[in-house]
């Protein structure tokens, strides 16, 4: 029987690594609270309990509920963008890129991500301080969305081509459509109608979005 290799000693985590873990636990717990309990039912005590951290640790990293919930949404938006990029990069070369993009976006927009963001938006309607923070993170997110869109679907004709309103407004239109469908899904839950709308948008997207650039032939 072969001798076992000695275990390598585990490097102790740095203070910054421990703090980063605590922040992530708090932000993830905040999202689950917003999605399940709504903004009014989300308390910093509940968040700390779900995250498994002390109340003191929560206050140290996020001293107010407003800061915690808005940073949690910003954290979630950044994660969703990374997940979308990774999933898109994993598509086979033969995939219908426009159709796949719609399916990927809908899978991310139609669930807890949208519910958590919606709770924050509704609360911000009558809370001026919260509204400013929500406006900032939503604006930043849409800027990221447009950047990601332009990277994955380069503008037809190249970056110096004349403005194309259909192309330029595609990300905004897509999110407006999907958020509306996600809102309808909460109270109507007509999956057949939602599927039909998404299929129509896929057909339009295939026309509006540029095709994938042809790959250079490999030399033998």
JSON list of C-alpha atoms in Angstrom, two decimals:
[
{"chain": "A", "resi": 1, "resn": "UNK", "atom": "CA", "xyz": [0.00, 0.00, 0.00]},
{"chain": "A", "resi": 2, "resn": "UNK", "atom": "CA", "xyz": [1.43, 3.35, -1.04]},
{"chain": "A", "resi": 3, "resn": "UNK", "atom": "CA", "xyz": [2.32, 5.73, 1.73]},
{"chain": "A", "resi": 4, "resn": "UNK", "atom": "CA", "xyz": [0.07, 8.74, 2.06]},
{"chain": "A", "resi": 5, "resn": "UNK", "atom": "CA", "xyz": [1.54, 12.10, 1.25]},
{"chain": "A", "resi": 6, "resn": "UNK", "atom": "CA", "xyz": [1.79, 14.36, 4.26]},
{"chain": "A", "resi": 7, "resn": "UNK", "atom": "CA", "xyz": [-0.92, 17.01, 4.36]},
{"chain": "A", "resi": 8, "resn": "UNK", "atom": "CA", "xyz": [0.23, 20.50, 3.55]},
{"chain": "A", "resi": 9, "resn": "UNK", "atom": "CA", "xyz": [-0.36, 22.94, 6.38]},
{"chain": "A", "resi": 10, "resn": "UNK", "atom": "CA", "xyz": [-3.32, 25.24, 5.75]},
{"chain": "A", "resi": 11, "resn": "UNK", "atom": "CA", "xyz": [-2.38, 28.88, 5.47]},
{"chain": "A", "resi": 12, "resn": "UNK", "atom": "CA", "xyz": [-4.28, 30.96, 8.02]},
{"chain": "A", "resi": 13, "resn": "UNK", "atom": "CA", "xyz": [-6.69, 33.36, 6.39]},
{"chain": "A", "resi": 14, "resn": "UNK", "atom": "CA", "xyz": [-5.82, 37.02, 6.51]},
{"chain": "A", "resi": 15, "resn": "UNK", "atom": "CA", "xyz": [-8.04, 39.57, 8.19]},
{"chain": "A", "resi": 16, "resn": "UNK", "atom": "CA", "xyz": [-9.05, 40.93, 4.79]},
{"chain": "A", "resi": 17, "resn": "UNK", "atom": "CA", "xyz": [-10.05, 37.44, 3.62]},
{"chain": "A", "resi": 18, "resn": "UNK", "atom": "CA", "xyz": [-12.16, 36.91, 6.75]},
{"chain": "A", "resi": 19, "resn": "UNK", "atom": "CA", "xyz": [-13.77, 40.32, 6.28]},
{"chain": "A", "resi": 20, "resn": "UNK", "atom": "CA", "xyz": [-14.52, 39.59, 2.63]},
{"chain": "A", "resi": 21, "resn": "UNK", "atom": "CA", "xyz": [-16.19, 36.31, 3.61]},
{"chain": "A", "resi": 22, "resn": "UNK", "atom": "CA", "xyz": [-18.29, 38.08, 6.25]},
{"chain": "A", "resi": 23, "resn": "UNK", "atom": "CA", "xyz": [-19.38, 40.75, 3.77]},
{"chain": "A", "resi": 24, "resn": "UNK", "atom": "CA", "xyz": [-20.37, 38.13, 1.20]},
{"chain": "A", "resi": 25, "resn": "UNK", "atom": "CA", "xyz": [-22.40, 36.21, 3.79]},
{"chain": "A", "resi": 26, "resn": "UNK", "atom": "CA", "xyz": [-24.21, 39.41, 4.78]},
{"chain": "A", "resi": 27, "resn": "UNK", "atom": "CA", "xyz": [-24.90, 40.48, 1.21]},
{"chain": "A", "resi": 28, "resn": "UNK", "atom": "CA", "xyz": [-26.21, 37.05, 0.20]},
{"chain": "A", "resi": 29, "resn": "UNK", "atom": "CA", "xyz": [-28.41, 36.91, 3.31]},
{"chain": "A", "resi": 30, "resn": "UNK", "atom": "CA", "xyz": [-29.76, 40.35, 2.48]},
{"chain": "A", "resi": 31, "resn": "UNK", "atom": "CA", "xyz": [-30.81, 39.23, -1.00]},
{"chain": "A", "resi": 32, "resn": "UNK", "atom": "CA", "xyz": [-32.63, 36.20, 0.37]},
{"chain": "A", "resi": 33, "resn": "UNK", "atom": "CA", "xyz": [-34.40, 38.38, 2.95]},
{"chain": "A", "resi": 34, "resn": "UNK", "atom": "CA", "xyz": [-35.51, 40.93, 0.35]},
{"chain": "A", "resi": 35, "resn": "UNK", "atom": "CA", "xyz": [-36.78, 38.22, -1.98]},
{"chain": "A", "resi": 36, "resn": "UNK", "atom": "CA", "xyz": [-38.59, 36.23, 0.72]},
{"chain": "A", "resi": 37, "resn": "UNK", "atom": "CA", "xyz": [-39.67, 38.84, 3.28]},
{"chain": "A", "resi": 38, "resn": "UNK", "atom": "CA", "xyz": [-39.87, 42.06, 1.28]},
{"chain": "A", "resi": 39, "resn": "UNK", "atom": "CA", "xyz": [-38.19, 45.33, 2.16]},
{"chain": "A", "resi": 40, "resn": "UNK", "atom": "CA", "xyz": [-40.37, 46.01, 5.23]},
{"chain": "A", "resi": 41, "resn": "UNK", "atom": "CA", "xyz": [-39.73, 42.54, 6.61]},
{"chain": "A", "resi": 42, "resn": "UNK", "atom": "CA", "xyz": [-35.99, 42.72, 6.04]},
{"chain": "A", "resi": 43, "resn": "UNK", "atom": "CA", "xyz": [-34.23, 43.72, 9.24]},
{"chain": "A", "resi": 44, "resn": "UNK", "atom": "CA", "xyz": [-30.54, 43.88, 10.01]},
{"chain": "A", "resi": 45, "resn": "UNK", "atom": "CA", "xyz": [-31.10, 41.43, 12.88]},
{"chain": "A", "resi": 46, "resn": "UNK", "atom": "CA", "xyz": [-32.68, 38.89, 10.52]},
{"chain": "A", "resi": 47, "resn": "UNK", "atom": "CA", "xyz": [-29.87, 39.39, 8.03]},
{"chain": "A", "resi": 48, "resn": "UNK", "atom": "CA", "xyz": [-27.19, 38.80, 10.66]},
{"chain": "A", "resi": 49, "resn": "UNK", "atom": "CA", "xyz": [-28.98, 35.66, 11.85]},
{"chain": "A", "resi": 50, "resn": "UNK", "atom": "CA", "xyz": [-29.23, 34.25, 8.32]},
{"chain": "A", "resi": 51, "resn": "UNK", "atom": "CA", "xyz": [-25.61, 35.09, 7.60]},
{"chain": "A", "resi": 52, "resn": "UNK", "atom": "CA", "xyz": [-24.49, 33.42, 10.81]},
{"chain": "A", "resi": 53, "resn": "UNK", "atom": "CA", "xyz": [-22.51, 36.46, 11.95]},
{"chain": "A", "resi": 54, "resn": "UNK", "atom": "CA", "xyz": [-22.74, 38.57, 15.07]},
{"chain": "A", "resi": 55, "resn": "UNK", "atom": "CA", "xyz": [-24.76, 41.74, 15.20]},
{"chain": "A", "resi": 56, "resn": "UNK", "atom": "CA", "xyz": [-21.54, 43.61, 15.96]},
{"chain": "A", "resi": 57, "resn": "UNK", "atom": "CA", "xyz": [-19.87, 42.25, 12.81]},
{"chain": "A", "resi": 58, "resn": "UNK", "atom": "CA", "xyz": [-22.87, 43.31, 10.75]},
{"chain": "A", "resi": 59, "resn": "UNK", "atom": "CA", "xyz": [-22.80, 46.83, 12.15]},
{"chain": "A", "resi": 60, "resn": "UNK", "atom": "CA", "xyz": [-19.06, 47.06, 11.60]},
{"chain": "A", "resi": 61, "resn": "UNK", "atom": "CA", "xyz": [-19.33, 46.32, 7.89]},
{"chain": "A", "resi": 62, "resn": "UNK", "atom": "CA", "xyz": [-22.74, 47.85, 7.17]},
{"chain": "A", "resi": 63, "resn": "UNK", "atom": "CA", "xyz": [-23.87, 50.31, 9.86]},
{"chain": "A", "resi": 64, "resn": "UNK", "atom": "CA", "xyz": [-27.28, 51.04, 8.26]},
{"chain": "A", "resi": 65, "resn": "UNK", "atom": "CA", "xyz": [-29.99, 49.00, 6.59]},
{"chain": "A", "resi": 66, "resn": "UNK", "atom": "CA", "xyz": [-29.98, 51.36, 3.60]},
{"chain": "A", "resi": 67, "resn": "UNK", "atom": "CA", "xyz": [-26.30, 50.79, 2.93]},
{"chain": "A", "resi": 68, "resn": "UNK", "atom": "CA", "xyz": [-26.63, 47.03, 3.40]},
{"chain": "A", "resi": 69, "resn": "UNK", "atom": "CA", "xyz": [-29.56, 46.54, 1.03]},
{"chain": "A", "resi": 70, "resn": "UNK", "atom": "CA", "xyz": [-28.20, 48.79, -1.71]},
{"chain": "A", "resi": 71, "resn": "UNK", "atom": "CA", "xyz": [-24.74, 47.23, -1.62]},
{"chain": "A", "resi": 72, "resn": "UNK", "atom": "CA", "xyz": [-26.36, 43.80, -1.66]},
{"chain": "A", "resi": 73, "resn": "UNK", "atom": "CA", "xyz": [-28.18, 44.64, -4.89]},
{"chain": "A", "resi": 74, "resn": "UNK", "atom": "CA", "xyz": [-25.00, 46.07, -6.43]},
{"chain": "A", "resi": 75, "resn": "UNK", "atom": "CA", "xyz": [-23.17, 42.88, -5.37]},
{"chain": "A", "resi": 76, "resn": "UNK", "atom": "CA", "xyz": [-25.92, 40.76, -6.95]},
{"chain": "A", "resi": 77, "resn": "UNK", "atom": "CA", "xyz": [-25.86, 42.73, -10.21]},
{"chain": "A", "resi": 78, "resn": "UNK", "atom": "CA", "xyz": [-22.09, 42.29, -10.52]},
{"chain": "A", "resi": 79, "resn": "UNK", "atom": "CA", "xyz": [-22.38, 38.55, -9.88]},
{"chain": "A", "resi": 80, "resn": "UNK", "atom": "CA", "xyz": [-25.17, 38.16, -12.45]},
{"chain": "A", "resi": 81, "resn": "UNK", "atom": "CA", "xyz": [-23.09, 39.96, -15.08]},
{"chain": "A", "resi": 82, "resn": "UNK", "atom": "CA", "xyz": [-20.18, 37.59, -14.44]},
{"chain": "A", "resi": 83, "resn": "UNK", "atom": "CA", "xyz": [-22.48, 34.56, -14.57]},
{"chain": "A", "resi": 84, "resn": "UNK", "atom": "CA", "xyz": [-24.02, 35.74, -17.83]},
{"chain": "A", "resi": 85, "resn": "UNK", "atom": "CA", "xyz": [-20.59, 36.25, -19.41]},
{"chain": "A", "resi": 86, "resn": "UNK", "atom": "CA", "xyz": [-19.42, 32.80, -18.27]},
{"chain": "A", "resi": 87, "resn": "UNK", "atom": "CA", "xyz": [-22.56, 31.07, -19.52]},
{"chain": "A", "resi": 88, "resn": "UNK", "atom": "CA", "xyz": [-22.40, 32.90, -22.85]},
{"chain": "A", "resi": 89, "resn": "UNK", "atom": "CA", "xyz": [-18.73, 32.02, -23.30]},
{"chain": "A", "resi": 90, "resn": "UNK", "atom": "CA", "xyz": [-19.58, 28.35, -22.75]},
{"chain": "A", "resi": 91, "resn": "UNK", "atom": "CA", "xyz": [-22.07, 28.27, -25.64]},
{"chain": "A", "resi": 92, "resn": "UNK", "atom": "CA", "xyz": [-21.08, 25.98, -28.53]},
{"chain": "A", "resi": 93, "resn": "UNK", "atom": "CA", "xyz": [-19.96, 27.69, -31.72]},
{"chain": "A", "resi": 94, "resn": "UNK", "atom": "CA", "xyz": [-23.13, 26.54, -33.50]},
{"chain": "A", "resi": 95, "resn": "UNK", "atom": "CA", "xyz": [-25.49, 28.07, -30.91]},
{"chain": "A", "resi": 96, "resn": "UNK", "atom": "CA", "xyz": [-28.11, 30.65, -31.82]},
{"chain": "A", "resi": 97, "resn": "UNK", "atom": "CA", "xyz": [-26.45, 33.47, -29.86]},
{"chain": "A", "resi": 98, "resn": "UNK", "atom": "CA", "xyz": [-29.41, 35.85, -29.86]},
{"chain": "A", "resi": 99, "resn": "UNK", "atom": "CA", "xyz": [-31.83, 33.17, -28.69]},
{"chain": "A", "resi": 100, "resn": "UNK", "atom": "CA", "xyz": [-29.39, 31.93, -26.05]},
{"chain": "A", "resi": 101, "resn": "UNK", "atom": "CA", "xyz": [-28.89, 35.47, -24.75]},
{"chain": "A", "resi": 102, "resn": "UNK", "atom": "CA", "xyz": [-32.65, 35.90, -24.28]},
{"chain": "A", "resi": 103, "resn": "UNK", "atom": "CA", "xyz": [-32.93, 32.56, -22.45]},
{"chain": "A", "resi": 104, "resn": "UNK", "atom": "CA", "xyz": [-29.98, 33.32, -20.18]},
{"chain": "A", "resi": 105, "resn": "UNK", "atom": "CA", "xyz": [-31.24, 36.79, -19.32]},
{"chain": "A", "resi": 106, "resn": "UNK", "atom": "CA", "xyz": [-34.75, 35.54, -18.59]},
{"chain": "A", "resi": 107, "resn": "UNK", "atom": "CA", "xyz": [-33.41, 32.83, -16.26]},
{"chain": "A", "resi": 108, "resn": "UNK", "atom": "CA", "xyz": [-31.64, 35.56, -14.27]},
{"chain": "A", "resi": 109, "resn": "UNK", "atom": "CA", "xyz": [-34.33, 38.25, -14.40]},
{"chain": "A", "resi": 110, "resn": "UNK", "atom": "CA", "xyz": [-37.39, 36.15, -13.64]},
{"chain": "A", "resi": 111, "resn": "UNK", "atom": "CA", "xyz": [-36.49, 34.92, -10.17]},
{"chain": "A", "resi": 112, "resn": "UNK", "atom": "CA", "xyz": [-35.18, 36.15, -6.79]},
{"chain": "A", "resi": 113, "resn": "UNK", "atom": "CA", "xyz": [-32.85, 38.68, -8.42]},
{"chain": "A", "resi": 114, "resn": "UNK", "atom": "CA", "xyz": [-35.81, 40.61, -9.81]},
{"chain": "A", "resi": 115, "resn": "UNK", "atom": "CA", "xyz": [-37.88, 40.22, -6.65]},
{"chain": "A", "resi": 116, "resn": "UNK", "atom": "CA", "xyz": [-35.11, 41.63, -4.44]},
{"chain": "A", "resi": 117, "resn": "UNK", "atom": "CA", "xyz": [-34.53, 44.58, -6.80]},
{"chain": "A", "resi": 118, "resn": "UNK", "atom": "CA", "xyz": [-38.28, 45.22, -7.09]},
{"chain": "A", "resi": 119, "resn": "UNK", "atom": "CA", "xyz": [-38.67, 45.39, -3.31]},
{"chain": "A", "resi": 120, "resn": "UNK", "atom": "CA", "xyz": [-35.96, 48.02, -3.19]},
{"chain": "A", "resi": 121, "resn": "UNK", "atom": "CA", "xyz": [-37.45, 50.04, -6.06]},
{"chain": "A", "resi": 122, "resn": "UNK", "atom": "CA", "xyz": [-40.92, 50.08, -4.47]},
{"chain": "A", "resi": 123, "resn": "UNK", "atom": "CA", "xyz": [-39.48, 51.19, -1.12]},
{"chain": "A", "resi": 124, "resn": "UNK", "atom": "CA", "xyz": [-37.40, 53.87, -2.85]},
{"chain": "A", "resi": 125, "resn": "UNK", "atom": "CA", "xyz": [-40.51, 55.43, -4.44]},
{"chain": "A", "resi": 126, "resn": "UNK", "atom": "CA", "xyz": [-41.38, 57.12, -1.12]},
{"chain": "A", "resi": 127, "resn": "UNK", "atom": "CA", "xyz": [-37.90, 57.30, 0.43]},
{"chain": "A", "resi": 128, "resn": "UNK", "atom": "CA", "xyz": [-35.79, 60.04, -1.16]},
{"chain": "A", "resi": 129, "resn": "UNK", "atom": "CA", "xyz": [-32.52, 58.90, 0.43]},
{"chain": "A", "resi": 130, "resn": "UNK", "atom": "CA", "xyz": [-33.01, 55.31, -0.64]},
{"chain": "A", "resi": 131, "resn": "UNK", "atom": "CA", "xyz": [-34.15, 56.40, -4.09]},
{"chain": "A", "resi": 132, "resn": "UNK", "atom": "CA", "xyz": [-30.84, 58.14, -4.73]},
{"chain": "A", "resi": 133, "resn": "UNK", "atom": "CA", "xyz": [-28.88, 54.98, -3.92]},
{"chain": "A", "resi": 134, "resn": "UNK", "atom": "CA", "xyz": [-31.20, 52.75, -5.95]},
{"chain": "A", "resi": 135, "resn": "UNK", "atom": "CA", "xyz": [-30.98, 55.11, -8.92]},
{"chain": "A", "resi": 136, "resn": "UNK", "atom": "CA", "xyz": [-27.18, 55.00, -8.75]},
{"chain": "A", "resi": 137, "resn": "UNK", "atom": "CA", "xyz": [-26.83, 51.23, -8.63]},
{"chain": "A", "resi": 138, "resn": "UNK", "atom": "CA", "xyz": [-29.46, 50.69, -11.33]},
{"chain": "A", "resi": 139, "resn": "UNK", "atom": "CA", "xyz": [-27.79, 53.25, -13.60]},
{"chain": "A", "resi": 140, "resn": "UNK", "atom": "CA", "xyz": [-24.40, 51.63, -13.01]},
{"chain": "A", "resi": 141, "resn": "UNK", "atom": "CA", "xyz": [-25.87, 48.22, -13.75]},
{"chain": "A", "resi": 142, "resn": "UNK", "atom": "CA", "xyz": [-27.41, 49.33, -17.04]},
{"chain": "A", "resi": 143, "resn": "UNK", "atom": "CA", "xyz": [-24.07, 50.86, -18.04]},
{"chain": "A", "resi": 144, "resn": "UNK", "atom": "CA", "xyz": [-22.46, 47.47, -17.39]},
{"chain": "A", "resi": 145, "resn": "UNK", "atom": "CA", "xyz": [-25.22, 45.74, -19.35]},
{"chain": "A", "resi": 146, "resn": "UNK", "atom": "CA", "xyz": [-24.62, 47.95, -22.38]},
{"chain": "A", "resi": 147, "resn": "UNK", "atom": "CA", "xyz": [-20.87, 47.36, -22.18]},
{"chain": "A", "resi": 148, "resn": "UNK", "atom": "CA", "xyz": [-21.36, 43.60, -21.97]},
{"chain": "A", "resi": 149, "resn": "UNK", "atom": "CA", "xyz": [-23.82, 43.73, -24.86]},
{"chain": "A", "resi": 150, "resn": "UNK", "atom": "CA", "xyz": [-21.38, 45.61, -27.09]},
{"chain": "A", "resi": 151, "resn": "UNK", "atom": "CA", "xyz": [-18.59, 43.16, -26.27]},
{"chain": "A", "resi": 152, "resn": "UNK", "atom": "CA", "xyz": [-20.69, 40.06, -26.98]},
{"chain": "A", "resi": 153, "resn": "UNK", "atom": "CA", "xyz": [-22.54, 41.56, -29.96]},
{"chain": "A", "resi": 154, "resn": "UNK", "atom": "CA", "xyz": [-20.13, 44.06, -31.55]},
{"chain": "A", "resi": 155, "resn": "UNK", "atom": "CA", "xyz": [-21.91, 46.86, -33.43]},
{"chain": "A", "resi": 156, "resn": "UNK", "atom": "CA", "xyz": [-22.57, 46.10, -37.09]},
{"chain": "A", "resi": 157, "resn": "UNK", "atom": "CA", "xyz": [-20.13, 47.94, -39.28]},
{"chain": "A", "resi": 158, "resn": "UNK", "atom": "CA", "xyz": [-17.58, 48.37, -36.51]},
{"chain": "A", "resi": 159, "resn": "UNK", "atom": "CA", "xyz": [-17.19, 51.00, -33.77]},
{"chain": "A", "resi": 160, "resn": "UNK", "atom": "CA", "xyz": [-16.97, 53.86, -36.30]},
{"chain": "A", "resi": 161, "resn": "UNK", "atom": "CA", "xyz": [-20.21, 52.97, -38.09]},
{"chain": "A", "resi": 162, "resn": "UNK", "atom": "CA", "xyz": [-23.11, 55.48, -38.03]},
{"chain": "A", "resi": 163, "resn": "UNK", "atom": "CA", "xyz": [-25.45, 55.30, -35.04]},
{"chain": "A", "resi": 164, "resn": "UNK", "atom": "CA", "xyz": [-27.97, 52.48, -35.21]},
{"chain": "A", "resi": 165, "resn": "UNK", "atom": "CA", "xyz": [-30.95, 53.19, -32.90]},
{"chain": "A", "resi": 166, "resn": "UNK", "atom": "CA", "xyz": [-32.23, 49.62, -33.09]},
{"chain": "A", "resi": 167, "resn": "UNK", "atom": "CA", "xyz": [-28.88, 48.23, -32.02]},
{"chain": "A", "resi": 168, "resn": "UNK", "atom": "CA", "xyz": [-28.18, 50.94, -29.43]},
{"chain": "A", "resi": 169, "resn": "UNK", "atom": "CA", "xyz": [-31.53, 50.51, -27.67]},
{"chain": "A", "resi": 170, "resn": "UNK", "atom": "CA", "xyz": [-31.55, 46.70, -27.71]},
{"chain": "A", "resi": 171, "resn": "UNK", "atom": "CA", "xyz": [-30.29, 46.25, -24.10]},
{"chain": "A", "resi": 172, "resn": "UNK", "atom": "CA", "xyz": [-32.71, 48.83, -22.68]},
{"chain": "A", "resi": 173, "resn": "UNK", "atom": "CA", "xyz": [-35.62, 47.41, -24.62]},
{"chain": "A", "resi": 174, "resn": "UNK", "atom": "CA", "xyz": [-34.75, 43.85, -23.60]},
{"chain": "A", "resi": 175, "resn": "UNK", "atom": "CA", "xyz": [-34.64, 44.64, -19.89]},
{"chain": "A", "resi": 176, "resn": "UNK", "atom": "CA", "xyz": [-37.82, 46.73, -20.06]},
{"chain": "A", "resi": 177, "resn": "UNK", "atom": "CA", "xyz": [-39.59, 43.80, -21.72]},
{"chain": "A", "resi": 178, "resn": "UNK", "atom": "CA", "xyz": [-38.25, 41.18, -19.32]},
{"chain": "A", "resi": 179, "resn": "UNK", "atom": "CA", "xyz": [-38.92, 43.23, -16.19]},
{"chain": "A", "resi": 180, "resn": "UNK", "atom": "CA", "xyz": [-42.48, 43.75, -17.37]},
{"chain": "A", "resi": 181, "resn": "UNK", "atom": "CA", "xyz": [-42.89, 40.02, -17.94]},
{"chain": "A", "resi": 182, "resn": "UNK", "atom": "CA", "xyz": [-41.34, 39.25, -14.54]},
{"chain": "A", "resi": 183, "resn": "UNK", "atom": "CA", "xyz": [-43.81, 41.65, -12.91]},
{"chain": "A", "resi": 184, "resn": "UNK", "atom": "CA", "xyz": [-46.73, 40.05, -14.74]},
{"chain": "A", "resi": 185, "resn": "UNK", "atom": "CA", "xyz": [-45.50, 36.61, -13.69]},
{"chain": "A", "resi": 186, "resn": "UNK", "atom": "CA", "xyz": [-45.94, 37.53, -10.03]},
{"chain": "A", "resi": 187, "resn": "UNK", "atom": "CA", "xyz": [-49.69, 38.15, -10.33]},
{"chain": "A", "resi": 188, "resn": "UNK", "atom": "CA", "xyz": [-50.76, 36.43, -13.55]},
{"chain": "A", "resi": 189, "resn": "UNK", "atom": "CA", "xyz": [-48.40, 33.44, -13.89]},
{"chain": "A", "resi": 190, "resn": "UNK", "atom": "CA", "xyz": [-49.39, 32.71, -17.48]},
{"chain": "A", "resi": 191, "resn": "UNK", "atom": "CA", "xyz": [-46.30, 30.82, -18.59]},
{"chain": "A", "resi": 192, "resn": "UNK", "atom": "CA", "xyz": [-47.69, 30.12, -22.05]},
{"chain": "A", "resi": 193, "resn": "UNK", "atom": "CA", "xyz": [-48.13, 33.81, -22.80]},
{"chain": "A", "resi": 194, "resn": "UNK", "atom": "CA", "xyz": [-44.69, 34.64, -21.39]},
{"chain": "A", "resi": 195, "resn": "UNK", "atom": "CA", "xyz": [-43.07, 31.94, -23.52]},
{"chain": "A", "resi": 196, "resn": "UNK", "atom": "CA", "xyz": [-44.80, 33.27, -26.63]},
{"chain": "A", "resi": 197, "resn": "UNK", "atom": "CA", "xyz": [-43.59, 36.82, -25.94]},
{"chain": "A", "resi": 198, "resn": "UNK", "atom": "CA", "xyz": [-40.02, 35.62, -25.42]},
{"chain": "A", "resi": 199, "resn": "UNK", "atom": "CA", "xyz": [-40.13, 33.61, -28.64]},
{"chain": "A", "resi": 200, "resn": "UNK", "atom": "CA", "xyz": [-41.27, 36.69, -30.57]},
{"chain": "A", "resi": 201, "resn": "UNK", "atom": "CA", "xyz": [-38.45, 38.72, -29.01]},
{"chain": "A", "resi": 202, "resn": "UNK", "atom": "CA", "xyz": [-35.96, 36.04, -30.04]},
{"chain": "A", "resi": 203, "resn": "UNK", "atom": "CA", "xyz": [-37.14, 36.35, -33.63]},
{"chain": "A", "resi": 204, "resn": "UNK", "atom": "CA", "xyz": [-36.74, 40.12, -33.50]},
{"chain": "A", "resi": 205, "resn": "UNK", "atom": "CA", "xyz": [-33.34, 39.81, -31.81]},
{"chain": "A", "resi": 206, "resn": "UNK", "atom": "CA", "xyz": [-32.05, 37.56, -34.58]},
{"chain": "A", "resi": 207, "resn": "UNK", "atom": "CA", "xyz": [-32.81, 40.33, -37.04]},
{"chain": "A", "resi": 208, "resn": "UNK", "atom": "CA", "xyz": [-31.59, 43.23, -34.90]},
{"chain": "A", "resi": 209, "resn": "UNK", "atom": "CA", "xyz": [-28.38, 41.71, -33.53]},
{"chain": "A", "resi": 210, "resn": "UNK", "atom": "CA", "xyz": [-25.25, 41.11, -35.60]},
{"chain": "A", "resi": 211, "resn": "UNK", "atom": "CA", "xyz": [-24.27, 37.55, -36.28]},
{"chain": "A", "resi": 212, "resn": "UNK", "atom": "CA", "xyz": [-21.19, 36.06, -34.67]},
{"chain": "A", "resi": 213, "resn": "UNK", "atom": "CA", "xyz": [-18.01, 36.95, -36.57]},
{"chain": "A", "resi": 214, "resn": "UNK", "atom": "CA", "xyz": [-16.70, 34.17, -38.75]},
{"chain": "A", "resi": 215, "resn": "UNK", "atom": "CA", "xyz": [-13.77, 32.26, -37.30]},
{"chain": "A", "resi": 216, "resn": "UNK", "atom": "CA", "xyz": [-10.48, 32.23, -39.14]},
{"chain": "A", "resi": 217, "resn": "UNK", "atom": "CA", "xyz": [-9.71, 28.82, -40.65]},
{"chain": "A", "resi": 218, "resn": "UNK", "atom": "CA", "xyz": [-7.07, 26.91, -38.77]},
{"chain": "A", "resi": 219, "resn": "UNK", "atom": "CA", "xyz": [-3.83, 26.20, -40.61]},
{"chain": "A", "resi": 220, "resn": "UNK", "atom": "CA", "xyz": [-2.76, 22.64, -41.07]}
]
